[in-house]
Amino acid sequence: MIAIAETLDYDEVLEHFDPVLGLEVHVELNTNTKMFCGCANVFGGEPNTHVCPTCLGLPGALPVMNARGVESAIRIGLALNCEIAPWCRFARKNYFYPDMPKNFQTSQYDEPIAFDGYLDVALDDGEVVRVGIERAHMEEDTGKSLHVGGATGRIHGAEHSLLDYNRAGVPLIEIVTKPIEGMGHRAPEVARAYVTALRELMLALGVSDVRMDQGSMRCDANISLMPKGASEFGTRTETKNVNSLRSVERAVRYEMTRQAAVLRDGGSITQETRHFQEADGSTSAGRPKETSEDYRYFPEPDLVPIAPSREWVDELRGTLPELPWERRKRIQDEWGLTDEETRDLFNTGAADLVALTVDAGAPVAEARSWWVQYLTQQANTREIELAELPITPAQVARVIALIAEGTLTHKLAREVVQGVLAGEGDPDEVIADRGLQVVSDDSALLAAVDEALAAQPDVVEKIKGGKVQAAGAIVGAVMKATKGQADAKRVRELVLERCQ
Amino acid sequence: MPNISRDEVAHLAKLARLGVTDDELDTFAPQLDVILESVAKVSEVVGTEQDVPPTSHAVELTNVFREDEVRQGLTQEQALSGAPAAEDGRFRVPRILGEEQ
């Protein structure tokens, strides 16, 4: 049904065209309540159990702004180096669609609360690109629809649809970039890096849980191409549904290659919404884009304007936490890391975990090594985020301490960690249950050594005759007898002592 | 000077999901034109010299907020009680034509 679009080879795209990006990111705020009513703002829940006359758009119900929603919007604006509007209003965006029970969405139009800022974004190789922020404005989320009767659960072919308005009215901040130009082949990477940086910023601010998989952070990517040397932007498409960091990069790349193929064949780009297909990384045509006049925006008469005083804005500025890039710089300096080490630390998502492990008493180098290497591998194998591994920084610190005091060898330590990951309890419990402690008690070792010596008298003779390397056979036997839990170096010393 | 065309009225009717016949368009377009002209008179009174900014609210209030505290809303049963159709705790609506907004 969906025609597979032709695409141009990526390198060829860049020979002829310059990409221009514009990214719109929606962030759901983690306020306790919705933006304009006191209904709980929670993910999921039984359908239509977090609703009231206001968010259902019942006659006579009036909205009142959530103070914390506005505060979060201002804090986001400040962290994005934006101007904060001294006076602004909400507007009604009128359209008919069952996911908005009011038949309009309360949004901001030409008076956004924050505008004209920037975000510095670190690329994979450490280069920093400054992405301009056009605006950050407040609006509300829509309800969720379920399409029934179609084979695919999509609108097409559905017989009817079912609506759950628990999400309707949840506060959203839409953050819109200025056109991102001149990135060439790195445009897809810049798009991913920007959304990644924005996500980290929201986490640091504590304003949203930014779960792309749950839709609390969503990205729409506007993409256009202009012939090399041209100064006027080409016609853009807006790809929606881009719901993971990796997808952002794939969607931009795909759309560049698709548009280039159309343009090369003398065609023109239709200004339209396109849907990202997670399965194959392609995009498919959606509706033609409405002009903004069609939404017949007008100032919301049921809400009064917002006029944040200088004092209030300054107070909120004072609540900004250490921002991700400041923290990155501080950690690099404090721990004396190279650029590459810093990059690995942050790219693996290990920074917080390492810091907590250090707080729990572990040296930086060991903590970093465990999280960035071994545990990152474990997370990758399980296809989960590092922070989702079922092991705590305190447990990792304990394992590191046990190695330092000689209770565990590195090999045994990994076994202990595997035990913790398997849900067998704290490191000490795993050691006790699996009997993993290094045998360093000389009397226990000597018994094993004597037994091994008695079993191989010929080897004893060789050692006594000066062939010290023959001790290896005895050491091996002892290690086998102690199931690898002996300190091999100490065993060797004991063997040589006994043979003197 | 306002001058709303028949086509513009037809377009607005479409956006508002109103089924307007050709005859109705012939009637409504001139009527709307008269309404717009009347409203435009207000602009004349205000004039361009005088500093009377447009307002969206009759009362000069700003910053009316509520605390971020949960208030009991409706139960699912109450929420759906006025709905023409419901299914599985959700509002049931006819087939949606066109794309997701």
GROMACS .gro file of C-alpha atoms in nm, chain A residues 18-400:
model
  383
   18ASP     CA    1   2.301   2.140   0.221
   19PRO     CA    2   2.053   2.015   0.482
   20VAL     CA    3   1.862   2.257   0.705
   21LEU     CA    4   1.701   2.127   1.023
   22GLY     CA    5   1.443   2.263   1.260
   23LEU     CA    6   1.363   2.055   1.566
   24GLU     CA    7   1.049   2.080   1.775
   25VAL     CA    8   1.064   1.893   2.102
   26HIS     CA    9   0.766   1.848   2.331
   27VAL     CA   10   0.842   1.785   2.695
   28GLU     CA   11   0.569   1.676   2.937
   29LEU     CA   12   0.621   1.841   3.274
   30ASN     CA   13   0.622   1.625   3.587
   31THR     CA   14   0.394   1.854   3.786
   32ASN     CA   15   0.155   1.689   4.030
   33THR     CA   16  -0.146   1.821   3.842
   34LYS     CA   17  -0.251   1.919   3.492
   35MET     CA   18  -0.184   2.266   3.349
   36PHE     CA   19  -0.530   2.415   3.397
   37CYS     CA   20  -0.706   2.193   3.650
   38GLY     CA   21  -0.631   1.994   3.964
   39CYS     CA   22  -0.649   1.649   3.801
   40ALA     CA   23  -0.349   1.426   3.874
   41ASN     CA   24  -0.077   1.422   3.611
   42VAL     CA   25   0.022   1.055   3.605
   43PHE     CA   26   0.122   0.817   3.327
   44GLY     CA   27  -0.123   0.536   3.255
   45GLY     CA   28  -0.400   0.455   3.501
   46GLU     CA   29  -0.752   0.336   3.429
   47PRO     CA   30  -0.895   0.537   3.138
   48ASN     CA   31  -1.083   0.858   3.222
   49THR     CA   32  -1.009   0.846   3.594
   50HIS     CA   33  -0.797   1.164   3.599
   51VAL     CA   34  -1.051   1.396   3.441
   52CYS     CA   35  -1.278   1.681   3.548
   53PRO     CA   36  -1.516   1.928   3.383
   54THR     CA   37  -1.223   2.157   3.287
   55CYS     CA   38  -1.008   1.907   3.101
   56LEU     CA   39  -1.315   1.743   2.949
   57GLY     CA   40  -1.421   2.081   2.812
   58LEU     CA   41  -1.763   2.069   2.975
   59PRO     CA   42  -1.972   2.386   2.951
   60GLY     CA   43  -1.903   2.649   3.214
   61ALA     CA   44  -1.576   2.501   3.340
   62LEU     CA   45  -1.292   2.750   3.370
   63PRO     CA   46  -0.917   2.687   3.356
   64VAL     CA   47  -0.669   2.821   3.615
   65MET     CA   48  -0.294   2.813   3.550
   66ASN     CA   49  -0.074   2.575   3.746
   67ALA     CA   50   0.191   2.792   3.920
   68ARG     CA   51   0.452   2.518   3.906
   69GLY     CA   52   0.389   2.463   3.535
   70VAL     CA   53   0.468   2.828   3.468
   71GLU     CA   54   0.773   2.814   3.696
   72SER     CA   55   0.906   2.509   3.513
   73ALA     CA   56   0.856   2.686   3.180
   74ILE     CA   57   1.055   2.987   3.302
   75ARG     CA   58   1.332   2.768   3.445
   76ILE     CA   59   1.357   2.579   3.114
   77GLY     CA   60   1.373   2.912   2.930
   78LEU     CA   61   1.650   3.039   3.159
   79ALA     CA   62   1.852   2.718   3.126
   80LEU     CA   63   1.824   2.756   2.747
   81ASN     CA   64   1.966   3.110   2.773
   82CYS     CA   65   1.635   3.256   2.656
   83GLU     CA   66   1.476   3.593   2.718
   84ILE     CA   67   1.174   3.560   2.945
   85ALA     CA   68   0.874   3.754   2.820
   86PRO     CA   69   0.774   4.025   3.069
   87TRP     CA   70   0.412   3.974   2.958
   88CYS     CA   71   0.254   3.695   2.757
   89ARG     CA   72  -0.071   3.512   2.703
   90PHE     CA   73  -0.213   3.176   2.613
   91ALA     CA   74  -0.397   3.136   2.284
   92ARG     CA   75  -0.656   2.898   2.149
   93LYS     CA   76  -0.546   2.677   1.864
   94ASN     CA   77  -0.871   2.572   1.702
   95TYR     CA   78  -0.911   2.236   1.537
   96PHE     CA   79  -1.159   1.955   1.544
   97TYR     CA   80  -1.024   1.625   1.650
   98PRO     CA   81  -1.156   1.395   1.921
   99ASP     CA   82  -0.829   1.390   2.117
  100MET     CA   83  -0.906   1.749   2.226
  101PRO     CA   84  -1.245   1.749   2.397
  102LYS     CA   85  -1.259   2.131   2.398
  103ASN     CA   86  -1.219   2.151   2.018
  104PHE     CA   87  -0.918   2.371   2.076
  105GLN     CA   88  -0.580   2.330   2.236
  106THR     CA   89  -0.470   2.591   2.487
  107SER     CA   90  -0.127   2.690   2.362
  108GLN     CA   91   0.086   2.998   2.308
  109TYR     CA   92   0.108   3.156   1.966
  110ASP     CA   93   0.289   3.484   1.904
  111GLU     CA   94   0.369   3.550   2.270
  112PRO     CA   95   0.584   3.259   2.394
  113ILE     CA   96   0.703   3.277   2.754
  114ALA     CA   97   1.068   3.222   2.650
  115PHE     CA   98   1.245   3.310   2.327
  116ASP     CA   99   1.578   3.370   2.157
  117GLY     CA  100   1.820   3.141   2.338
  118TYR     CA  101   2.070   2.868   2.259
  119LEU     CA  102   2.194   2.529   2.371
  120ASP     CA  103   2.556   2.417   2.332
  121VAL     CA  104   2.561   2.060   2.213
  122ALA     CA  105   2.860   1.823   2.231
  123LEU     CA  106   2.900   1.589   1.934
  124ASP     CA  107   3.052   1.241   1.959
  125ASP     CA  108   3.405   1.365   1.891
  126GLY     CA  109   3.378   1.636   2.153
  127GLU     CA  110   3.318   1.923   1.909
  128VAL     CA  111   3.061   2.166   2.045
  129VAL     CA  112   2.787   2.309   1.822
  130ARG     CA  113   2.566   2.598   1.934
  131VAL     CA  114   2.201   2.536   1.843
  132GLY     CA  115   1.984   2.849   1.844
  133ILE     CA  116   1.653   2.830   2.031
  134GLU     CA  117   1.369   3.019   1.866
  135ARG     CA  118   1.121   2.980   2.149
  136ALA     CA  119   0.994   2.765   2.432
  137HIS     CA  120   0.622   2.791   2.491
  138MET     CA  121   0.359   2.639   2.716
  139GLU     CA  122   0.070   2.425   2.600
  140GLU     CA  123  -0.132   2.121   2.700
  141ASP     CA  124  -0.119   1.760   2.591
  142THR     CA  125  -0.403   1.580   2.416
  143GLY     CA  126  -0.594   1.267   2.510
  144LYS     CA  127  -0.508   0.924   2.376
  145SER     CA  128  -0.707   0.752   2.105
  146LEU     CA  129  -0.745   0.385   2.039
  147HIS     CA  130  -0.864   0.289   1.693
  148VAL     CA  131  -1.087  -0.016   1.687
  149GLY     CA  132  -1.177  -0.247   1.402
  150GLY     CA  133  -0.881  -0.190   1.171
  151ALA     CA  134  -0.634  -0.468   1.118
  152THR     CA  135  -0.340  -0.260   1.236
  153GLY     CA  136  -0.484  -0.051   1.518
  154ARG     CA  137  -0.434   0.257   1.304
  155ILE     CA  138  -0.685   0.510   1.186
  156HIS     CA  139  -0.716   0.367   0.837
  157GLY     CA  140  -0.976   0.095   0.825
  158ALA     CA  141  -1.087   0.154   1.184
  159GLU     CA  142  -1.460   0.136   1.251
  160HIS     CA  143  -1.462   0.364   1.549
  161SER     CA  144  -1.225   0.513   1.803
  162LEU     CA  145  -1.208   0.517   2.182
  163LEU     CA  146  -1.083   0.816   2.380
  164ASP     CA  147  -0.907   0.835   2.715
  165TYR     CA  148  -0.861   1.190   2.842
  166ASN     CA  149  -0.629   1.120   3.134
  167ARG     CA  150  -0.348   1.289   2.941
  168ALA     CA  151  -0.560   1.577   2.811
  169GLY     CA  152  -0.442   1.896   2.979
  170VAL     CA  153  -0.106   1.765   3.101
  171PRO     CA  154   0.144   2.054   3.080
  172LEU     CA  155   0.374   2.050   2.781
  173ILE     CA  156   0.664   2.273   2.689
  174GLU     CA  157   0.737   2.293   2.319
  175ILE     CA  158   1.096   2.390   2.244
  176VAL     CA  159   1.165   2.504   1.889
  177THR     CA  160   1.511   2.554   1.741
  178LYS     CA  161   1.614   2.819   1.495
  179PRO     CA  162   1.710   2.673   1.157
  180ILE     CA  163   2.021   2.458   1.203
  181GLU     CA  164   2.237   2.513   0.894
  182GLY     CA  165   2.584   2.433   0.771
  183MET     CA  166   2.614   2.095   0.945
  184GLY     CA  167   2.662   1.900   0.620
  185HIS     CA  168   2.707   1.527   0.675
  186ARG     CA  169   2.682   1.574   1.050
  187ALA     CA  170   2.323   1.701   1.040
  188PRO     CA  171   2.170   1.369   1.158
  189GLU     CA  172   2.427   1.344   1.437
  190VAL     CA  173   2.365   1.705   1.541
  191ALA     CA  174   1.992   1.632   1.561
  192ARG     CA  175   2.051   1.335   1.792
  193ALA     CA  176   2.308   1.520   2.000
  194TYR     CA  177   2.072   1.815   2.042
  195VAL     CA  178   1.784   1.601   2.164
  196THR     CA  179   2.025   1.412   2.392
  197ALA     CA  180   2.155   1.738   2.541
  198LEU     CA  181   1.803   1.872   2.582
  199ARG     CA  182   1.702   1.551   2.758
  200GLU     CA  183   1.996   1.575   3.000
  201LEU     CA  184   1.909   1.938   3.066
  202MET     CA  185   1.548   1.850   3.154
  203LEU     CA  186   1.670   1.575   3.387
  204ALA     CA  187   1.910   1.816   3.559
  205LEU     CA  188   1.629   2.069   3.600
  206GLY     CA  189   1.403   1.796   3.736
  207VAL     CA  190   1.108   1.926   3.536
  208SER     CA  191   1.022   1.610   3.343
  209ASP     CA  192   1.103   1.242   3.342
  210VAL     CA  193   1.170   1.276   2.964
  211ARG     CA  194   1.088   0.914   2.884
  212MET     CA  195   1.082   0.901   2.505
  213ASP     CA  196   0.941   0.547   2.521
  214GLN     CA  197   0.644   0.672   2.725
  215GLY     CA  198   0.596   0.987   2.519
  216SER     CA  199   0.696   1.234   2.791
  217MET     CA  200   0.952   1.364   2.542
  218ARG     CA  201   0.867   1.370   2.170
  219CYS     CA  202   1.054   1.509   1.875
  220ASP     CA  203   0.929   1.640   1.542
  221ALA     CA  204   1.201   1.699   1.285
  222ASN     CA  205   1.164   1.960   1.011
  223ILE     CA  206   1.403   1.885   0.731
  224SER     CA  207   1.474   2.058   0.402
  225LEU     CA  208   1.751   2.059   0.146
  226MET     CA  209   1.892   2.347  -0.050
  227PRO     CA  210   2.121   2.313  -0.349
  228LYS     CA  211   2.485   2.382  -0.264
  229GLY     CA  212   2.554   2.752  -0.288
  230ALA     CA  213   2.187   2.852  -0.262
  231SER     CA  214   2.080   3.089   0.012
  232GLU     CA  215   1.708   3.021   0.017
  233PHE     CA  216   1.575   2.727   0.214
  234GLY     CA  217   1.400   2.449   0.029
  235THR     CA  218   1.049   2.322   0.106
  236ARG     CA  219   1.048   2.130   0.432
  237THR     CA  220   0.873   1.826   0.562
  238GLU     CA  221   0.792   1.759   0.926
  239THR     CA  222   0.861   1.406   1.045
  240LYS     CA  223   0.660   1.308   1.351
  241ASN     CA  224   0.661   0.999   1.570
  242VAL     CA  225   1.035   1.008   1.627
  243ASN     CA  226   1.046   0.846   1.967
  244SER     CA  227   1.401   0.750   2.050
  245LEU     CA  228   1.735   0.928   2.032
  246ARG     CA  229   1.855   0.685   1.770
  247SER     CA  230   1.540   0.739   1.564
  248VAL     CA  231   1.603   1.114   1.553
  249GLU     CA  232   1.930   1.050   1.373
  250ARG     CA  233   1.781   0.786   1.143
  251ALA     CA  234   1.480   0.998   1.051
  252VAL     CA  235   1.690   1.299   0.953
  253ARG     CA  236   1.925   1.088   0.749
  254TYR     CA  237   1.645   0.905   0.572
  255GLU     CA  238   1.452   1.221   0.491
  256MET     CA  239   1.767   1.381   0.347
  257THR     CA  240   1.819   1.087   0.111
  258ARG     CA  241   1.451   1.074   0.013
  259GLN     CA  242   1.419   1.445  -0.060
  260ALA     CA  243   1.745   1.444  -0.256
  261ALA     CA  244   1.613   1.167  -0.482
  262VAL     CA  245   1.296   1.367  -0.552
  263LEU     CA  246   1.489   1.686  -0.624
  264ARG     CA  247   1.747   1.512  -0.841
  265ASP     CA  248   1.471   1.377  -1.062
  266GLY     CA  249   1.340   1.730  -1.111
  267GLY     CA  250   1.051   1.684  -0.867
  268SER     CA  251   0.949   1.915  -0.586
  269ILE     CA  252   0.903   1.848  -0.217
  270THR     CA  253   0.549   1.859  -0.084
  271GLN     CA  254   0.519   2.046   0.242
  272GLU     CA  255   0.364   1.779   0.459
  273THR     CA  256   0.373   1.585   0.780
  274ARG     CA  257   0.552   1.253   0.751
  275HIS     CA  258   0.541   0.958   0.988
  276PHE     CA  259   0.858   0.785   1.100
  277GLN     CA  260   0.849   0.407   1.067
  278GLU     CA  261   1.050   0.256   1.350
  279ALA     CA  262   1.078  -0.082   1.176
  280ASP     CA  263   1.277   0.023   0.870
  281GLY     CA  264   1.375   0.380   0.954
  282SER     CA  265   1.179   0.529   0.664
  283THR     CA  266   0.915   0.801   0.666
  284SER     CA  267   0.572   0.793   0.499
  285ALA     CA  268   0.350   1.077   0.383
  286GLY     CA  269   0.084   1.207   0.619
  287ARG     CA  270  -0.149   1.501   0.588
  288PRO     CA  271  -0.055   1.817   0.401
  289LYS     CA  272   0.048   2.080   0.651
  290GLU     CA  273  -0.220   2.331   0.754
  291THR     CA  274  -0.127   2.692   0.741
  292SER     CA  275  -0.126   2.848   1.085
  293GLU     CA  276  -0.415   3.076   0.977
  294ASP     CA  277  -0.632   2.766   0.957
  295TYR     CA  278  -0.595   2.721   1.333
  296ARG     CA  279  -0.756   3.064   1.385
  297TYR     CA  280  -0.547   3.137   1.692
  298PHE     CA  281  -0.679   3.403   1.925
  299PRO     CA  282  -0.589   3.505   2.283
  300GLU     CA  283  -0.749   3.276   2.539
  301PRO     CA  284  -1.022   3.481   2.707
  302ASP     CA  285  -1.060   3.244   3.004
  303LEU     CA  286  -0.704   3.300   3.126
  304VAL     CA  287  -0.537   3.622   3.232
  305PRO     CA  288  -0.193   3.720   3.102
  306ILE     CA  289   0.128   3.607   3.270
  307ALA     CA  290   0.361   3.889   3.372
  308PRO     CA  291   0.663   3.742   3.552
  309SER     CA  292   0.828   4.012   3.762
  310ARG     CA  293   1.204   4.065   3.745
  311GLU     CA  294   1.224   3.944   4.107
  312TRP     CA  295   1.038   3.623   4.034
  313VAL     CA  296   1.257   3.544   3.732
  314ASP     CA  297   1.573   3.616   3.934
  315GLU     CA  298   1.448   3.393   4.212
  316LEU     CA  299   1.388   3.112   3.963
  317ARG     CA  300   1.731   3.171   3.812
  318GLY     CA  301   1.868   3.108   4.160
  319THR     CA  302   1.700   2.765   4.165
  320LEU     CA  303   1.880   2.643   3.853
  321PRO     CA  304   2.096   2.343   3.944
  322GLU     CA  305   2.443   2.279   3.809
  323LEU     CA  306   2.372   2.232   3.439
  324PRO     CA  307   2.498   1.926   3.250
  325TRP     CA  308   2.782   2.101   3.065
  326GLU     CA  309   2.901   2.275   3.385
  327ARG     CA  310   2.895   1.942   3.564
  328ARG     CA  311   3.084   1.771   3.282
  329LYS     CA  312   3.357   2.032   3.297
  330ARG     CA  313   3.379   2.014   3.677
  331ILE     CA  314   3.399   1.633   3.683
  332GLN     CA  315   3.665   1.630   3.412
  333ASP     CA  316   3.874   1.877   3.615
  334GLU     CA  317   3.816   1.715   3.953
  335TRP     CA  318   3.894   1.364   3.836
  336GLY     CA  319   4.170   1.472   3.599
  337LEU     CA  320   4.018   1.293   3.298
  338THR     CA  321   4.119   1.327   2.935
  339ASP     CA  322   3.857   1.446   2.681
  340GLU     CA  323   3.817   1.089   2.563
  341GLU     CA  324   3.770   0.949   2.913
  342THR     CA  325   3.516   1.221   2.988
  343ARG     CA  326   3.329   1.142   2.669
  344ASP     CA  327   3.317   0.769   2.750
  345LEU     CA  328   3.204   0.844   3.103
  346PHE     CA  329   2.910   1.052   2.983
  347ASN     CA  330   2.823   0.860   2.666
  348THR     CA  331   2.782   0.539   2.863
  349GLY     CA  332   2.561   0.721   3.111
  350ALA     CA  333   2.803   0.626   3.389
  351ALA     CA  334   2.885   0.969   3.533
  352ASP     CA  335   2.624   0.973   3.809
  353LEU     CA  336   2.683   0.609   3.895
  354VAL     CA  337   3.059   0.657   3.918
  355ALA     CA  338   3.013   0.968   4.134
  356LEU     CA  339   2.785   0.774   4.372
  357THR     CA  340   3.031   0.485   4.381
  358VAL     CA  341   3.310   0.729   4.470
  359ASP     CA  342   3.084   0.877   4.740
  360ALA     CA  343   3.048   0.525   4.875
  361GLY     CA  344   3.425   0.511   4.927
  362ALA     CA  345   3.569   0.370   4.604
  363PRO     CA  346   3.867   0.528   4.425
  364VAL     CA  347   3.771   0.712   4.102
  365ALA     CA  348   3.982   0.494   3.871
  366GLU     CA  349   3.831   0.165   3.991
  367ALA     CA  350   3.477   0.301   4.000
  368ARG     CA  351   3.515   0.435   3.647
  369SER     CA  352   3.664   0.113   3.518
  370TRP     CA  353   3.381  -0.103   3.658
  371TRP     CA  354   3.100   0.114   3.528
  372VAL     CA  355   3.240   0.227   3.194
  373GLN     CA  356   3.378  -0.112   3.096
  374TYR     CA  357   3.251  -0.429   3.262
  375LEU     CA  358   2.908  -0.307   3.370
  376THR     CA  359   2.848  -0.120   3.043
  377GLN     CA  360   2.913  -0.450   2.861
  378GLN     CA  361   2.665  -0.623   3.093
  379ALA     CA  362   2.403  -0.355   3.023
  380ASN     CA  363   2.463  -0.382   2.648
  381THR     CA  364   2.427  -0.759   2.658
  382ARG     CA  365   2.095  -0.720   2.838
  383GLU     CA  366   1.994  -0.432   2.605
  384ILE     CA  367   1.910  -0.200   2.893
  385GLU     CA  368   2.046   0.131   3.016
  386LEU     CA  369   2.341   0.119   3.253
  387ALA     CA  370   2.136   0.274   3.533
  388GLU     CA  371   1.879  -0.003   3.493
  389LEU     CA  372   2.127  -0.277   3.586
  390PRO     CA  373   2.013  -0.432   3.915
  391ILE     CA  374   2.328  -0.331   4.103
  392THR     CA  375   2.377  -0.021   4.317
  393PRO     CA  376   2.681   0.209   4.338
  394ALA     CA  377   2.718   0.102   4.703
  395GLN     CA  378   2.737  -0.263   4.597
  396VAL     CA  379   3.000  -0.182   4.334
  397ALA     CA  380   3.197   0.014   4.595
  398ARG     CA  381   3.182  -0.287   4.829
  399VAL     CA  382   3.320  -0.517   4.557
  400ILE     CA  383   3.602  -0.271   4.490
   0.00000   0.00000   0.00000
